[in-house]
XYZ file of C-alpha atoms in Angstrom:
649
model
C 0.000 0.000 0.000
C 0.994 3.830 -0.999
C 0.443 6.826 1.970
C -0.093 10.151 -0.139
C -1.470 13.428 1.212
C -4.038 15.198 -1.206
C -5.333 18.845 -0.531
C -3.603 18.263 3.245
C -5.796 14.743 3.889
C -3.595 11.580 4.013
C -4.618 8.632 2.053
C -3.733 5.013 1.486
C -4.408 3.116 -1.742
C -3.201 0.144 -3.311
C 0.552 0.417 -5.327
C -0.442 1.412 -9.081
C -3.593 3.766 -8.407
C -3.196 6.914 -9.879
C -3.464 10.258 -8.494
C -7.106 10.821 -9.806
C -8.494 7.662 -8.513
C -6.507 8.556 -5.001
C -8.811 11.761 -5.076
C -11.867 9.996 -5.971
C -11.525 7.614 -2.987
C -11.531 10.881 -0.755
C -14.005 12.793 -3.217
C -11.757 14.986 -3.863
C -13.282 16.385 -7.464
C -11.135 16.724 -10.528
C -12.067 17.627 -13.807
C -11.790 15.243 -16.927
C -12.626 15.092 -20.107
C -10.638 12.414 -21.567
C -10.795 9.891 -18.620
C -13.162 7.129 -18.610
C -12.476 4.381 -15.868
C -13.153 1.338 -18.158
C -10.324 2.715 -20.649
C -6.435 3.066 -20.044
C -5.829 6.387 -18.943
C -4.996 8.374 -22.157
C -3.799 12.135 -20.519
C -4.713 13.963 -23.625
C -7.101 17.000 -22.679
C -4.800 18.298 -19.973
C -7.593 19.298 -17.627
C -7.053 17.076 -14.701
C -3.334 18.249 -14.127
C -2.172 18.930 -10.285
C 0.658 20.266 -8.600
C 2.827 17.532 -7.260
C 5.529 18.706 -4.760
C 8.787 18.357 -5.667
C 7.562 18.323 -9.273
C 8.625 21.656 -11.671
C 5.253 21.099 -13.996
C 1.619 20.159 -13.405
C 1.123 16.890 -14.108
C -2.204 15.195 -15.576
C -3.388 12.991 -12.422
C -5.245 10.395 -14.723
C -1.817 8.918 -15.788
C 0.378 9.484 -12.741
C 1.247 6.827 -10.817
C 1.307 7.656 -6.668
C 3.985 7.123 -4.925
C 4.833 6.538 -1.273
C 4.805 10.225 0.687
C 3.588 12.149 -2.111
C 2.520 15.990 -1.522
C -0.406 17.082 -4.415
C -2.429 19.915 -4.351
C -5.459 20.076 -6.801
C -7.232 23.639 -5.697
C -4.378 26.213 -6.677
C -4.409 29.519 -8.666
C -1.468 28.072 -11.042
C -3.996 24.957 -11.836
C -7.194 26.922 -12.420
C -5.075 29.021 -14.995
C -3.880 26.274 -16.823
C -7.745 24.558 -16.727
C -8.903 27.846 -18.700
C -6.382 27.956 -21.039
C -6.980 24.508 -21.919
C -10.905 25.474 -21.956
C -10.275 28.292 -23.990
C -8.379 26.651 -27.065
C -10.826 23.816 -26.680
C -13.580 26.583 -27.633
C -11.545 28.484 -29.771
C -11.023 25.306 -32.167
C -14.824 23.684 -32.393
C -18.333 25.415 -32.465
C -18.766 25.327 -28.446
C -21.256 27.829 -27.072
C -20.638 26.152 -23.696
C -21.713 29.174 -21.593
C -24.497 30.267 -23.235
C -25.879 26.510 -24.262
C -29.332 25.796 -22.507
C -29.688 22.240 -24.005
C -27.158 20.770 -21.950
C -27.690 21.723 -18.208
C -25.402 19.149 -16.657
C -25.314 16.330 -19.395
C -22.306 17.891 -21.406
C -18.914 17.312 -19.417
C -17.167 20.195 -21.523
C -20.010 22.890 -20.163
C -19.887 21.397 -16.711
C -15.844 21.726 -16.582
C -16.133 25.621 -17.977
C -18.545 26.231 -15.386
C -16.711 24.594 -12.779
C -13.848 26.960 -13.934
C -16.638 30.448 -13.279
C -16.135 30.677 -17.366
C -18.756 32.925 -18.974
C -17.177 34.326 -21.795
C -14.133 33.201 -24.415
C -10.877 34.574 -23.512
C -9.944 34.174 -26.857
C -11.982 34.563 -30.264
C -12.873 31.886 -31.976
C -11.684 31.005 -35.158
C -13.711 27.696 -36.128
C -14.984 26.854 -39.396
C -17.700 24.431 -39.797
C -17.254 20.522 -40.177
C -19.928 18.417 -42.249
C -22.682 16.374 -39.748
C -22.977 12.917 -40.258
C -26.482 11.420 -40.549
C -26.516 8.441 -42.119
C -26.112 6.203 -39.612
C -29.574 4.566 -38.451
C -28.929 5.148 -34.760
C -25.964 7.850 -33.951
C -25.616 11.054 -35.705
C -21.993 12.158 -35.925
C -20.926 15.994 -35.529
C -17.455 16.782 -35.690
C -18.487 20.633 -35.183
C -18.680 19.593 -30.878
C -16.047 17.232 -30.952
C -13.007 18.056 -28.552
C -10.467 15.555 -29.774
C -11.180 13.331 -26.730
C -10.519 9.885 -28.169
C -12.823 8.697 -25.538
C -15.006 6.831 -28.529
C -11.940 5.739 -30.565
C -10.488 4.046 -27.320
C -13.948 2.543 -26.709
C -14.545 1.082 -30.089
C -11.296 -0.464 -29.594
C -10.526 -1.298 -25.856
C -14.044 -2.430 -25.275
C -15.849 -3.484 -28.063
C -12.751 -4.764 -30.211
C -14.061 -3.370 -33.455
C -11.267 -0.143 -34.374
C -14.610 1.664 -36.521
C -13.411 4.950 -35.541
C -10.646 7.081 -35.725
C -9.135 10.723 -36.450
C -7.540 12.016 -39.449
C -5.270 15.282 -40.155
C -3.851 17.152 -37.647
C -4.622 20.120 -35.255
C -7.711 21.770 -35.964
C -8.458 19.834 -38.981
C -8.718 16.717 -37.054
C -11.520 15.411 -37.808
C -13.300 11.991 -36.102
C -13.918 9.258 -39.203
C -15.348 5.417 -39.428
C -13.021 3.276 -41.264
C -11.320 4.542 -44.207
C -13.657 7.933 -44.217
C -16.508 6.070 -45.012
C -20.341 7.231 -43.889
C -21.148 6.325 -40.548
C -23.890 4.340 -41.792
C -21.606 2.484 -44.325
C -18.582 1.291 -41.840
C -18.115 -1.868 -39.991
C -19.809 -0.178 -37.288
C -21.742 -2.921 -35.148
C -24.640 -0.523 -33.604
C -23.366 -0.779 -30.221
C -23.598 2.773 -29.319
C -20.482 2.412 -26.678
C -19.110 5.549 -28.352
C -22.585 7.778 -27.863
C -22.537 6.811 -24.032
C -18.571 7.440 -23.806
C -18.705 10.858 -25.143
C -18.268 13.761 -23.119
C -20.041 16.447 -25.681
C -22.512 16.343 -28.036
C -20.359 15.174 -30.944
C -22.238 11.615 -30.956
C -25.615 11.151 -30.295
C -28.257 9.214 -30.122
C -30.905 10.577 -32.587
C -33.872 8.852 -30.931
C -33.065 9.846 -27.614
C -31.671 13.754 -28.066
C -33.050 16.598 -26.649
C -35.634 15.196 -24.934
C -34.562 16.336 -21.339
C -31.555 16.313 -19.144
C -30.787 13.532 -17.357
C -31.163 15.390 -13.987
C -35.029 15.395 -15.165
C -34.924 11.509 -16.092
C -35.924 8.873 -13.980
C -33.210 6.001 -14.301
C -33.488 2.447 -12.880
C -30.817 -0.012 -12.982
C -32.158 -3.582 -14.691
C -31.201 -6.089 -17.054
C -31.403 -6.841 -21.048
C -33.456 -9.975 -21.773
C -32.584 -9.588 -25.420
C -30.259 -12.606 -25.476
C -28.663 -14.806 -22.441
C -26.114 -12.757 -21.768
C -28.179 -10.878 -18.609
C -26.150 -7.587 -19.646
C -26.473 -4.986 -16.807
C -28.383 -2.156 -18.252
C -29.978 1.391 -16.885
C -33.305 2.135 -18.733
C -33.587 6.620 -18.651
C -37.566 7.501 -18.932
C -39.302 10.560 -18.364
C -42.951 10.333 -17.467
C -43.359 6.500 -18.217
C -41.911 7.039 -21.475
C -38.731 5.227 -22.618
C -35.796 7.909 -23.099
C -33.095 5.691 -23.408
C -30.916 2.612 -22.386
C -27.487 3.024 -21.381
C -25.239 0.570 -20.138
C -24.225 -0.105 -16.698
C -20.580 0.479 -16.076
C -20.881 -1.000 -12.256
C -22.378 -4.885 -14.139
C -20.791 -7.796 -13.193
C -21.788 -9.050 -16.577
C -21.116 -6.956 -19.110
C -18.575 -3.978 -17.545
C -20.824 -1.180 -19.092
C -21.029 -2.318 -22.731
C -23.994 -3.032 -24.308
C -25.283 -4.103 -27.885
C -27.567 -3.124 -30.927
C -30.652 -5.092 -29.268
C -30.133 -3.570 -25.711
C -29.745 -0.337 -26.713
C -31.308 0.802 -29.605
C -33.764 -2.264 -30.634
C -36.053 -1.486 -27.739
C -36.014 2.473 -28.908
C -37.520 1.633 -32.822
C -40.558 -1.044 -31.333
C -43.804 -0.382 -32.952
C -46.531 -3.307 -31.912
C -49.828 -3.066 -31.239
C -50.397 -2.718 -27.707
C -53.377 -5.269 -26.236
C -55.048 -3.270 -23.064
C -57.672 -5.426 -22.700
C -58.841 -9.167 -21.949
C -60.139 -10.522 -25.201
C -62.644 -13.678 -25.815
C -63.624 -14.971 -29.255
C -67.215 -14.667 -30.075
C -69.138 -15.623 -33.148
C -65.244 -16.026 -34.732
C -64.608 -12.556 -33.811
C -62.449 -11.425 -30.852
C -64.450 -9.489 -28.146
C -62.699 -7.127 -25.518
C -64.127 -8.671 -22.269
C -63.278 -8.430 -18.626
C -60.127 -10.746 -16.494
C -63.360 -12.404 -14.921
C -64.950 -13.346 -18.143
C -61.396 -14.443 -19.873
C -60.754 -17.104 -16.984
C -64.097 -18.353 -17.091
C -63.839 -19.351 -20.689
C -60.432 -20.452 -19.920
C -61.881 -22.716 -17.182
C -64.389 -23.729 -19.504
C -61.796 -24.228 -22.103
C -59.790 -26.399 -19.569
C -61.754 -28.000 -16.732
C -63.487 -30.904 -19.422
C -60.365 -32.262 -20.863
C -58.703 -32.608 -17.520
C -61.482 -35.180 -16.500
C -60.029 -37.035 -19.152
C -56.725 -39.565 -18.238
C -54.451 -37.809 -21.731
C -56.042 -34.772 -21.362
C -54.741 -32.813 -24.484
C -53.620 -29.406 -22.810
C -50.300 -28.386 -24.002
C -48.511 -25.053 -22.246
C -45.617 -23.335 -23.752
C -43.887 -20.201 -21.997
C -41.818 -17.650 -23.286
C -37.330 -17.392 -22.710
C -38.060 -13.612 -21.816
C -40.250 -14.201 -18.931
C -38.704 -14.452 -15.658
C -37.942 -17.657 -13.086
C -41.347 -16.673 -11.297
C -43.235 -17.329 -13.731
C -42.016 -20.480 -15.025
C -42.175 -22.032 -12.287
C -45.506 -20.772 -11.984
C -46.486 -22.464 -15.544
C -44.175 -25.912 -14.192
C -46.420 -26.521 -11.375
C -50.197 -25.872 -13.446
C -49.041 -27.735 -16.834
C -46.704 -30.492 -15.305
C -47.304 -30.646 -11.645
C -51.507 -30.179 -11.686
C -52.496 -30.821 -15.102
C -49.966 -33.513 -16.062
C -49.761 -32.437 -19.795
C -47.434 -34.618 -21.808
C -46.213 -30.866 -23.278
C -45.262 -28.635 -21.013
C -41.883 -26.839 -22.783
C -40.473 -23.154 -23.619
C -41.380 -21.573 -26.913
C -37.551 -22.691 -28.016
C -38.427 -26.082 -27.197
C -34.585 -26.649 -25.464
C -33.107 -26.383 -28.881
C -29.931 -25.020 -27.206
C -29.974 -26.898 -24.299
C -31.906 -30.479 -24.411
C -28.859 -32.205 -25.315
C -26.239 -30.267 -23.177
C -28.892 -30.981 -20.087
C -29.072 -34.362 -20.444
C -25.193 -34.404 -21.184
C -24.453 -32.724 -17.560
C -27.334 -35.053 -15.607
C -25.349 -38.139 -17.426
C -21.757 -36.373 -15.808
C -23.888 -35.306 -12.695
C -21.763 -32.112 -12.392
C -21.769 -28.711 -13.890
C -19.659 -28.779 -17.256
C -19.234 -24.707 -18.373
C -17.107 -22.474 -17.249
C -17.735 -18.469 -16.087
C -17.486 -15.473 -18.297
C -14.723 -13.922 -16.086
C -13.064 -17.447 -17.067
C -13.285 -16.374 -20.840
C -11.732 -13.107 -20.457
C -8.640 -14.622 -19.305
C -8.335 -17.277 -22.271
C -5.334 -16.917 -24.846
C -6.994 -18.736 -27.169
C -10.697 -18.827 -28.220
C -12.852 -21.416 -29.997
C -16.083 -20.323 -31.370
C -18.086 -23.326 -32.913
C -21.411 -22.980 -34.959
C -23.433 -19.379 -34.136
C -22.279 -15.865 -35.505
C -22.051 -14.654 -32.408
C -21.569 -11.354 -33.603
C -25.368 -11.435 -34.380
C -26.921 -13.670 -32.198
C -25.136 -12.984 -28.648
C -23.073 -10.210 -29.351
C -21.716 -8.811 -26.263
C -19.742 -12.176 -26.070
C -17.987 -11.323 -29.554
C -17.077 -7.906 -27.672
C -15.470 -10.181 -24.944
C -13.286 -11.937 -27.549
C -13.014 -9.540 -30.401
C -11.015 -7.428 -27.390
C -8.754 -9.590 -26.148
C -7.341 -10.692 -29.690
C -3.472 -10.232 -29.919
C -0.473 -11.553 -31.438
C -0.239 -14.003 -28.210
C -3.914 -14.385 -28.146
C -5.464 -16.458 -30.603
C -8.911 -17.449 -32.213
C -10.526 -20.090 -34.733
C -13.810 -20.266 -35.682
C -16.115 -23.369 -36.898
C -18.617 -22.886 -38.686
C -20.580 -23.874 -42.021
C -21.106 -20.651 -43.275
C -20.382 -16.963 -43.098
C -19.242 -15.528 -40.128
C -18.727 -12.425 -38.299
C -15.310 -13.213 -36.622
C -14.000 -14.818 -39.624
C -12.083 -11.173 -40.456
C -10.705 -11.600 -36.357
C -9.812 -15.007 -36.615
C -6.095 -16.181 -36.881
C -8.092 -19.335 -38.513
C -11.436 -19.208 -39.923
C -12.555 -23.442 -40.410
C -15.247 -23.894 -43.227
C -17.251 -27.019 -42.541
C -19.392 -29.003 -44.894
C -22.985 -28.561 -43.374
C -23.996 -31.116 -40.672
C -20.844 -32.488 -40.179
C -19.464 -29.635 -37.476
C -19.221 -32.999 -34.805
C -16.872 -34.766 -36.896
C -14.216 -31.771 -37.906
C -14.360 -31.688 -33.719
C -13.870 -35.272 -33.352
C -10.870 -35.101 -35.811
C -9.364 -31.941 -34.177
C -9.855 -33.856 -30.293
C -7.991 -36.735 -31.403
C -5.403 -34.881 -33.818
C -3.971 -32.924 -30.691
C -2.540 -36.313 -29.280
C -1.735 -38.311 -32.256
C 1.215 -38.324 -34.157
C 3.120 -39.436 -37.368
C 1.010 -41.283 -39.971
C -2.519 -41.541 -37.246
C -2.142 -37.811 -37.650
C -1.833 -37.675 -41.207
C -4.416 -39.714 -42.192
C -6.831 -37.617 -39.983
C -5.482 -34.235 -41.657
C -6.690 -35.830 -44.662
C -10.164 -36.726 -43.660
C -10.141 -33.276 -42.007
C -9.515 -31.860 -45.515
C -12.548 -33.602 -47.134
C -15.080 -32.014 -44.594
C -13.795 -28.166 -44.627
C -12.018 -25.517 -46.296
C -8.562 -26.306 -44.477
C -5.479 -27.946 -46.125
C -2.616 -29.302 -43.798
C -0.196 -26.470 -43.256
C -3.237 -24.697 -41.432
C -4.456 -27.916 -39.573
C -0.828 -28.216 -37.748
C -1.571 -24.521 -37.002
C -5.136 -25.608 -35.113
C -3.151 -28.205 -33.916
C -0.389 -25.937 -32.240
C -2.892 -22.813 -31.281
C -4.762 -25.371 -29.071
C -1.620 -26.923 -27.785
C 0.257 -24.051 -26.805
C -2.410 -21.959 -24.893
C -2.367 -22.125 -21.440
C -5.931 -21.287 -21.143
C -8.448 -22.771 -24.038
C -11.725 -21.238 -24.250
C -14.750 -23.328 -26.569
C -17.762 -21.244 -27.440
C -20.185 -22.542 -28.878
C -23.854 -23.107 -30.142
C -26.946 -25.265 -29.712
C -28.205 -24.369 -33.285
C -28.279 -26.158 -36.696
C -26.604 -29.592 -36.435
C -24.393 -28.658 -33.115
C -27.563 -28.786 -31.346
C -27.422 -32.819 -32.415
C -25.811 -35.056 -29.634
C -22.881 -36.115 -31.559
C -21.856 -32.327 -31.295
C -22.744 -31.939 -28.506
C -20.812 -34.734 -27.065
C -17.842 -33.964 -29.245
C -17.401 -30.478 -28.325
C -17.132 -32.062 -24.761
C -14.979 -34.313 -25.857
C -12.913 -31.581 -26.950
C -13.030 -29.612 -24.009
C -11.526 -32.244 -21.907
C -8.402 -33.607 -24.454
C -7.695 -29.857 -24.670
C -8.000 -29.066 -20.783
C -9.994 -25.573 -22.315
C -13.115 -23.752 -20.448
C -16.615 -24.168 -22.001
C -19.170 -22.038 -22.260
C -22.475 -22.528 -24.087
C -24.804 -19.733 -25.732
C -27.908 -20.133 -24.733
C -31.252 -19.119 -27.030
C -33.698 -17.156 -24.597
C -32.925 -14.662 -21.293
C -33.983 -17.536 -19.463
C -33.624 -20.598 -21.408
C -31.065 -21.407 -18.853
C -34.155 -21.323 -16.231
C -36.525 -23.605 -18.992
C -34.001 -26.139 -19.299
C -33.796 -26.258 -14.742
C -37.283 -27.037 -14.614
C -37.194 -29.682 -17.712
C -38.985 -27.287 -19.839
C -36.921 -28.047 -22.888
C -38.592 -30.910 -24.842
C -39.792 -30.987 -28.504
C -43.763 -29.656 -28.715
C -45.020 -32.296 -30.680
C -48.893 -31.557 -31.033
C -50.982 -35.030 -31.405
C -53.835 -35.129 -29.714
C -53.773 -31.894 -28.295
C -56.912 -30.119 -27.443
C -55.860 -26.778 -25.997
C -52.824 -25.104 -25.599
C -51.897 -22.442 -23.505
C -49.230 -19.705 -24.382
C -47.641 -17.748 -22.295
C -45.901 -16.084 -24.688
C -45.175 -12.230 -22.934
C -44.037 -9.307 -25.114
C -42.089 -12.016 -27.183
C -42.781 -11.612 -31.109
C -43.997 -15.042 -32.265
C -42.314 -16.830 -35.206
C -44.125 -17.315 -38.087
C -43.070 -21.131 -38.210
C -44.635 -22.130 -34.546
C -48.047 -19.566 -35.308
C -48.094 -21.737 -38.206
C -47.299 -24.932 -36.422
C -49.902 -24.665 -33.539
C -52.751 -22.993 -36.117
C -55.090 -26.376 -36.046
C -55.171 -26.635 -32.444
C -58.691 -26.536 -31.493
C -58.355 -24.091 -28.527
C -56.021 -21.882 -28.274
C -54.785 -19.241 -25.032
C -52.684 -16.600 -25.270
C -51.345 -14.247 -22.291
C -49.518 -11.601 -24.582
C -48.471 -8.119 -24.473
C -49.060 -6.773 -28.352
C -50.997 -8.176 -31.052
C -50.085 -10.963 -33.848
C -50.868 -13.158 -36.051
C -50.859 -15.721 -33.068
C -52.929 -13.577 -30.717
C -55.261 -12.952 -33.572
C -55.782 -16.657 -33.834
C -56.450 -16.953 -30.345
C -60.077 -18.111 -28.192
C -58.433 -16.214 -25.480
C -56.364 -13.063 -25.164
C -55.043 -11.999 -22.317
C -53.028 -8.793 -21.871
C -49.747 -8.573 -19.937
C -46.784 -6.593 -19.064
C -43.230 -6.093 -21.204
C -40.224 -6.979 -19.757
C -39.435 -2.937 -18.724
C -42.683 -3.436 -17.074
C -42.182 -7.013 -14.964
C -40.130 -7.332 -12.348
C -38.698 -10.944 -11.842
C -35.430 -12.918 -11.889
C -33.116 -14.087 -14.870
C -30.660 -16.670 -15.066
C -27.802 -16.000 -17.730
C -26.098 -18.329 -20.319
C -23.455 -18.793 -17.158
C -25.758 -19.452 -14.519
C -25.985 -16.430 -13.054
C -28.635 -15.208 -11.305
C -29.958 -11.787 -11.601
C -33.268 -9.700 -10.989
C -34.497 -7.387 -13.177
C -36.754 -4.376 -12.079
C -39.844 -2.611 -13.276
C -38.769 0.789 -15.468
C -41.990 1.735 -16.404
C -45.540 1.295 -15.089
C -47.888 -0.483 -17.118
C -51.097 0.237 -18.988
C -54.342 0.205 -16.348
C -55.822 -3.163 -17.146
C -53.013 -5.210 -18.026
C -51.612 -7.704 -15.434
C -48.058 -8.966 -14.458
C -47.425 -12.472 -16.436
C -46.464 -14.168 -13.069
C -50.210 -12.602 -11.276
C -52.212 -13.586 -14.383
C -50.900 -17.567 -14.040
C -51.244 -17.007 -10.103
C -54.946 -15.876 -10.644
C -55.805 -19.254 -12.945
C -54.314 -21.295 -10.213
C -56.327 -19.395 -7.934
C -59.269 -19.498 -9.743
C -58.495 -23.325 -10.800
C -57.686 -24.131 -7.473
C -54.524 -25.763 -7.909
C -52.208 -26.698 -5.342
C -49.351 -23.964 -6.298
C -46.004 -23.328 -3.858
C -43.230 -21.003 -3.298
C -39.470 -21.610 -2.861
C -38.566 -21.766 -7.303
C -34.646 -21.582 -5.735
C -34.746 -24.406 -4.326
C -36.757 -26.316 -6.998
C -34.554 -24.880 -10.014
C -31.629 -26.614 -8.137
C -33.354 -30.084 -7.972
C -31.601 -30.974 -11.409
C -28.118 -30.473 -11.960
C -26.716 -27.194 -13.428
C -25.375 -26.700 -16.952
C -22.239 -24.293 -15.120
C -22.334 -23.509 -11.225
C -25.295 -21.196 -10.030
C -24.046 -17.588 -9.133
C-alpha cells in the first residue's frame, strides 16, 4: 500500500492507483474530459493536471502513478489558470457555445468543466470553421463541429468493443473523427453498439432517438437487465414520465462492464406493436374485448373438461423472456396439476436439451464463467455468428485478440469473426461434430494416425494441412483454451454436442455454451426443454409475454382446437387466439433471470404499465387461484433439484 497526502488529507491506496483515482476515494473532485475508468488512462485533454511537490510542472493525475509520501495539491491559482487555457483553445477550435448553451444543463462534461472553472465568456476569439454532420447512420448522428479531440469513442470502439470503426484524421484543428477509411457512418463496420454515444463527453455523438428530450437530472433512471439474449447484460433504462428515453449501459455490471449491444440499446427504442389493453374472448369467430373475470371463465371452460379425461390434451408453452417466477408458476399448473405430456419453452430446449441431459449423465456442472473467458489466450467459437446472435460475447473476444492471443472459428457458413480469426474453419454442413472429433484426437496423435486424420479433415472443410498443424499448435500451446459454442443447426445434435465435450476435456480448455432465450437457462432447470409435438392436443396455452412469435410455430400450432394466449401486443398468433389476455413487457415485470453462465440476476420494473393489463407471473397465479390448484413457493430451491449446466451464481 501507498500513503499520499491530497489537498492536506492523508490517504492510502493500493501500489499502481493513480493520483485521480486517489482523489476519488476521498471525493476529492477533478475535472476530466478524456478519462473514462473502463479505458487506459490516455492524458490527452490536460484538464485534470495537479501540482505535485517536488515536481517543476503540473502533471495530468489520470496517468500518474502515486507514490509513497507524495505531496499534491489540486485547488491552486497556477492549476485553475492552466484549466482555462486549456478550456479556452478547446472553444476556440470547435463550435462550443458552452456558456451560453441551454440544451445541456449538466449532461455535457465540456459545459460542466467551464462552469466549474466560473467561465462565462471566451478569452480568446474563436476562429472555427464548420465541419460536415454525419447522418446516415440509423442510430448515432456524428458531428465533428462539438467534438473536442477526446478519443474517448476511438479508445472505446477499440478497448471495449474490439471493433477499431473509428478514428481521427489530419492534424490540429483539422482533425476530424472518421469510421473506417472515411466512409459514412452508416456504411462502416460499425456494429450498432452505441459504446461511443454513451462514452462521449459532448454532443459530438448522439443518439438521434433519444436527443433533446430532457436532461438527465429530469430523467428517472433504474438499474435492470437486457433480456434480449442470455447474456443478462447490466443495463440502466432513462424515462421521463413513463416514457422510454433511453438505455445506457451499466458500467458498475458484473456481466457486461458497461457495454452493451444493438438489441439492448437501440432495438427497444424503434418497437412499434400493437399494444393489447384489454382481456379478449372470441365470439361468433370474432375477438371481443371482455373483462379478467370473463377471460378465466372461458379459460376454465376451455380447460376443466379435458382434464377429467386420463391424456387430457392441454399443451402449455412459456416464453425465454419471462422471468424464473413465472415459469415455475407455468411448471407446477401444466406439469405438476395438469400432467400435460407438453409442457416446454417456446424454443423447445433447442440449445440446451442435449447439453442438459449431457451434464445429468456427468452429474456435475460442465461450463465455465465469463470472467473465465476473459482470461483465455486462445478462443474457440463453434457454430453461431455470435456477432449477431449474442453479441456482447464477440465484444469479450473480439477485445482480447493479440499476437499471443489467438482465435478459430467453426462454422458452415459466413461468419462475423472470420475477419478476427487467426483461422477461420469452413465445414461441410452437418458435419461440425466430426471436424471436432478429428481436431480432439489430432492434438494427441502423431506421425502417420495424424496424417491420415489431416486428410479426412480436408474432405469435410475448407482447411489444407499447413493450417491444420496450425489448429493443432494454437490449441496446444495456450495455457488457457476457451470453446464457445452453439446449440443451433446440427451442433444442437448429440454427436456435437458430445464432441465439443470431448474436446473440451483432451484440450484441458473452459466451455461455455450460448444459450437461445434470457432464461432458457431457467426452462431447461425445470425440464422445460422438450420438442412440442402436437398429437392429440386439445388446448394449448401460451404464455408467450411481449415475445414476437415466429411465423413457423403460429403456423405450427394454427389447427389446435383451442387456443390461449397471455400476450403483451398483437399478432398473427394472438389474432388466432379463443383467449387473449393482456400482460406486461419486460421494462414493465419485475422478476429474476438466469444468464447463459448461470448467473442469477433480478431485473426491475422501469416503467408502469397500462391500467388493465396484469403482471405475467399474477395472471398464471390468478388461474391457479381461480383453478384451485395446489401452487407453492421456494422456485430456488426447486430450479436446483436438477443439476446445473455451469455452477449457479
Amino acid at each position: 500500500m501507498v500513503n499520499l497526502t491530497i489537498n492536506g488529507k492523508k490517504v492510502e491506496v493500493p501500489e499502481g492507483t493513480t493520483v485521480l483515482e486517489a482523489a476519488n476515494k476521498l471525493r476529492i473532485k477533478i475535472p476530466t474530459l478524456c478519462y473514462h475508468p473502463e479505458l487506459k488512462p490516455y492524458g490527452g485533454c490536460r484538464l485534470c493536471v495537479v501540482e505535485v511537490e517536488g515536481m517543476r510542472t503540473l502533471q495530468t493525475s489520470c496517468t500518474l502513478p502515486v507514490s509513497n509520501n507524495m505531496v499534491v495539491q489540486t485547488d491552486s491559482e497556477k492549476i485553475h489558470r492552466a484549466r482555462k487555457f486549456v478550456l479556452s483553445m478547446i472553444f476556440n477550435e470547435r463550435n462550443h457555445f458552452c456558456p451560453y448553451c441551454e440544451v445541456s444543463d449538466g449532461d455535457c462534461k465540456l459545459q460542466n468543466a467551464a462552469y466549474g472553472e466560473e467561465m462565462t465568456h471566451w478569452p480568446i476569439q474563436p476562429n472555427w470553421k464548420p465541419f460536415h454532420v454525419d447522418g446516415s447512420h440509423p442510430f448515432i448522428v456524428l458531428d465533428n463541429n462539438r467534438c473536442i479531440l477526446c478519443r474517448l469513442c476511438v479508445r472505446a470502439c477499440e478497448e471495449l468493443v474490439g471493433n477499431h470503426t473509428l478514428a481521427f484524421k489530419e492534424r490540429g484543428e483539422r482533425s476530424m473523427l472518421i469510421a473506417d477509411l472515411d466512409v459514412p457512418l452508416g456504411d462502416s463496420s460499425c456494429v450498432n453498439c452505441g459504446t461511443c454515444v454513451q462514452v462521449c463527453p459532448t454532443g459530438a455523438l448522439i443518439d438521434r432517438m433519444s436527443a433533446y428530450q430532457g436532461q438527465e437530472t429530469e430523467l428517472d433512471k433504474v438499474k435492470t437487465i437486457c433480456i434480449g439474449c442470455s447474456v443478462g447484460c447490466n443495463i440502466e433504462v432513462l424515462s421521463r414520465d413513463n416514457r422510454l428515453v433511453c438505455i445506457e449501459g451499466d458500467w458498475d455490471g458484473k456481466v457486461n462492464g458497461g457495454i452493451i449491444c444493438e438489441v439492448g440499446r437501440f432495438r427497444p427504442m424503434i418497437e412499434e406493436r400493437e399494444r393489447i389493453l384489454t382481456p379478449m374472448i372470441r365470439k361468433n369467430d370474432t375477438l371481443k374485448a371482455a373483462t379478467w373475470e370473463e377471460a378465466y371463465k372461458e379459460i376454465i371452460k376451455i380447460l376443466e373438461p379435458l382434464l377429467e379425461k386420463k391424456d387430457n390434451g392441454i399443451a402449455g408453452v412459456i416464453s425465454n423472456r419471462l422471468p424464473v417466477e413465472s415459469m415455475y408458476l407455468f411448471k407446477q399448473i401444466f406439469v405438476d396439476n395438469f400432467k400435460s405430456s407438453i409442457a416446454t419453452s417456446l424454443d423447445e430446449g433447442k440449445q440446451t436439451a442435449t447439453i442438459s441431459k449431457l451434464v445429468d449423465n456427468e452429474g456435475v456442472p460442465i461450463e465455465a464463467k465469463l470472467e473465465d473467458l476473459r482470461k483465455s489466450d486462445c478462443f474457440i467459437v463453434i457454430g453461431e455468428d455470435i456477432t449477431k446472435d449474442h453479441q456482447v460475447l464477440s465484444f469479450f473476444i473480439k477485445r482480447s485478440l493479440s499476437d499471443e492471443t489467438k482465435l478459430i472459428t467453426i462454422s458452415p457458413g459466413p461468419n462475423g469473426l472470420d475477419n478476427f480469426a487467426n483461422i477461420a474453419i469452413k465445414v461441410v454442413p452437418e458435419k461440425e461434430g466430426d471436424v471436432i472429433t478429428i481436431i480432439s484426437k489430432a492434438l494427441t496423435a502423431n506421425g502417420k494416425e495424424l496424417d491420415t486424420l489431416l486428410v479426412d479433415l480436408a474432405k469435410i472443410s475448407n482447411i489444407k494441412k499447413e493450417m491444420s498443424l496450425k489448429v493443432i499448435k494454437f490449441i496446444k500451446t495456450s495455457i488457457m483454451p476457451f470453446i464457445v459454442y452453439s446449440g443451433k443447426s446440427s451442433c444442437s445434435t448429440k454427436e456435437s454436442v458430445y464432441a465439443i465435450y470431448e474436446l473440451s476435456k483432451v484440450s484441458k480448455a473452459q466451455l461455455l455454451s450460448t444459450k437461445s432465450g434470457a432464461n432458457s437457462f431457467a426452462a431447461a432447470q425445470f425440464h422445460l426443454d422438450v420438442p412440442l409435438i402436437l398429437d392429440g392436443v386439445k388446448a394449448i396455452y401460451i404464455a408467450l409475454g411481449d415475445e414476437q412469435p415466429a411465423q413457423k410455430f403460429t403456423e405450427k400450432i394454427k389447427n389446435v382446437p383451442h387456443i390461449i394466449v397471455q400476450s403483451s401486443y398483437t399478432s398473427l398468433l394472438t389474432a388466432s387466439a379463443d383467449v387473449v389476455l393482456p400482460v406486461y413487457n419486460w421494462l414493465e415485470q419485475e422478476g429474476h433471470y438466469i444468464n447463459l453462465e448461470g448467473r442469477i440476476q433480478k431485473a426491475n420494473a422501469s416503467l408502469s404499465a397500462p391500467e388493465y393489463v396484469r403482471c405475467n407471473t399474477e395472471t398464471l397465479n390468478i388461474l391457479a387461484e381461480k383453478m384451485n390448484l395446489n401452487i407453492s413457493k421456494g422456485w430456488k430451491k426447486h430450479l436446483l433439484n436438477r443439476v446445473s449446466i455451469s455452477m449457479m451464481g
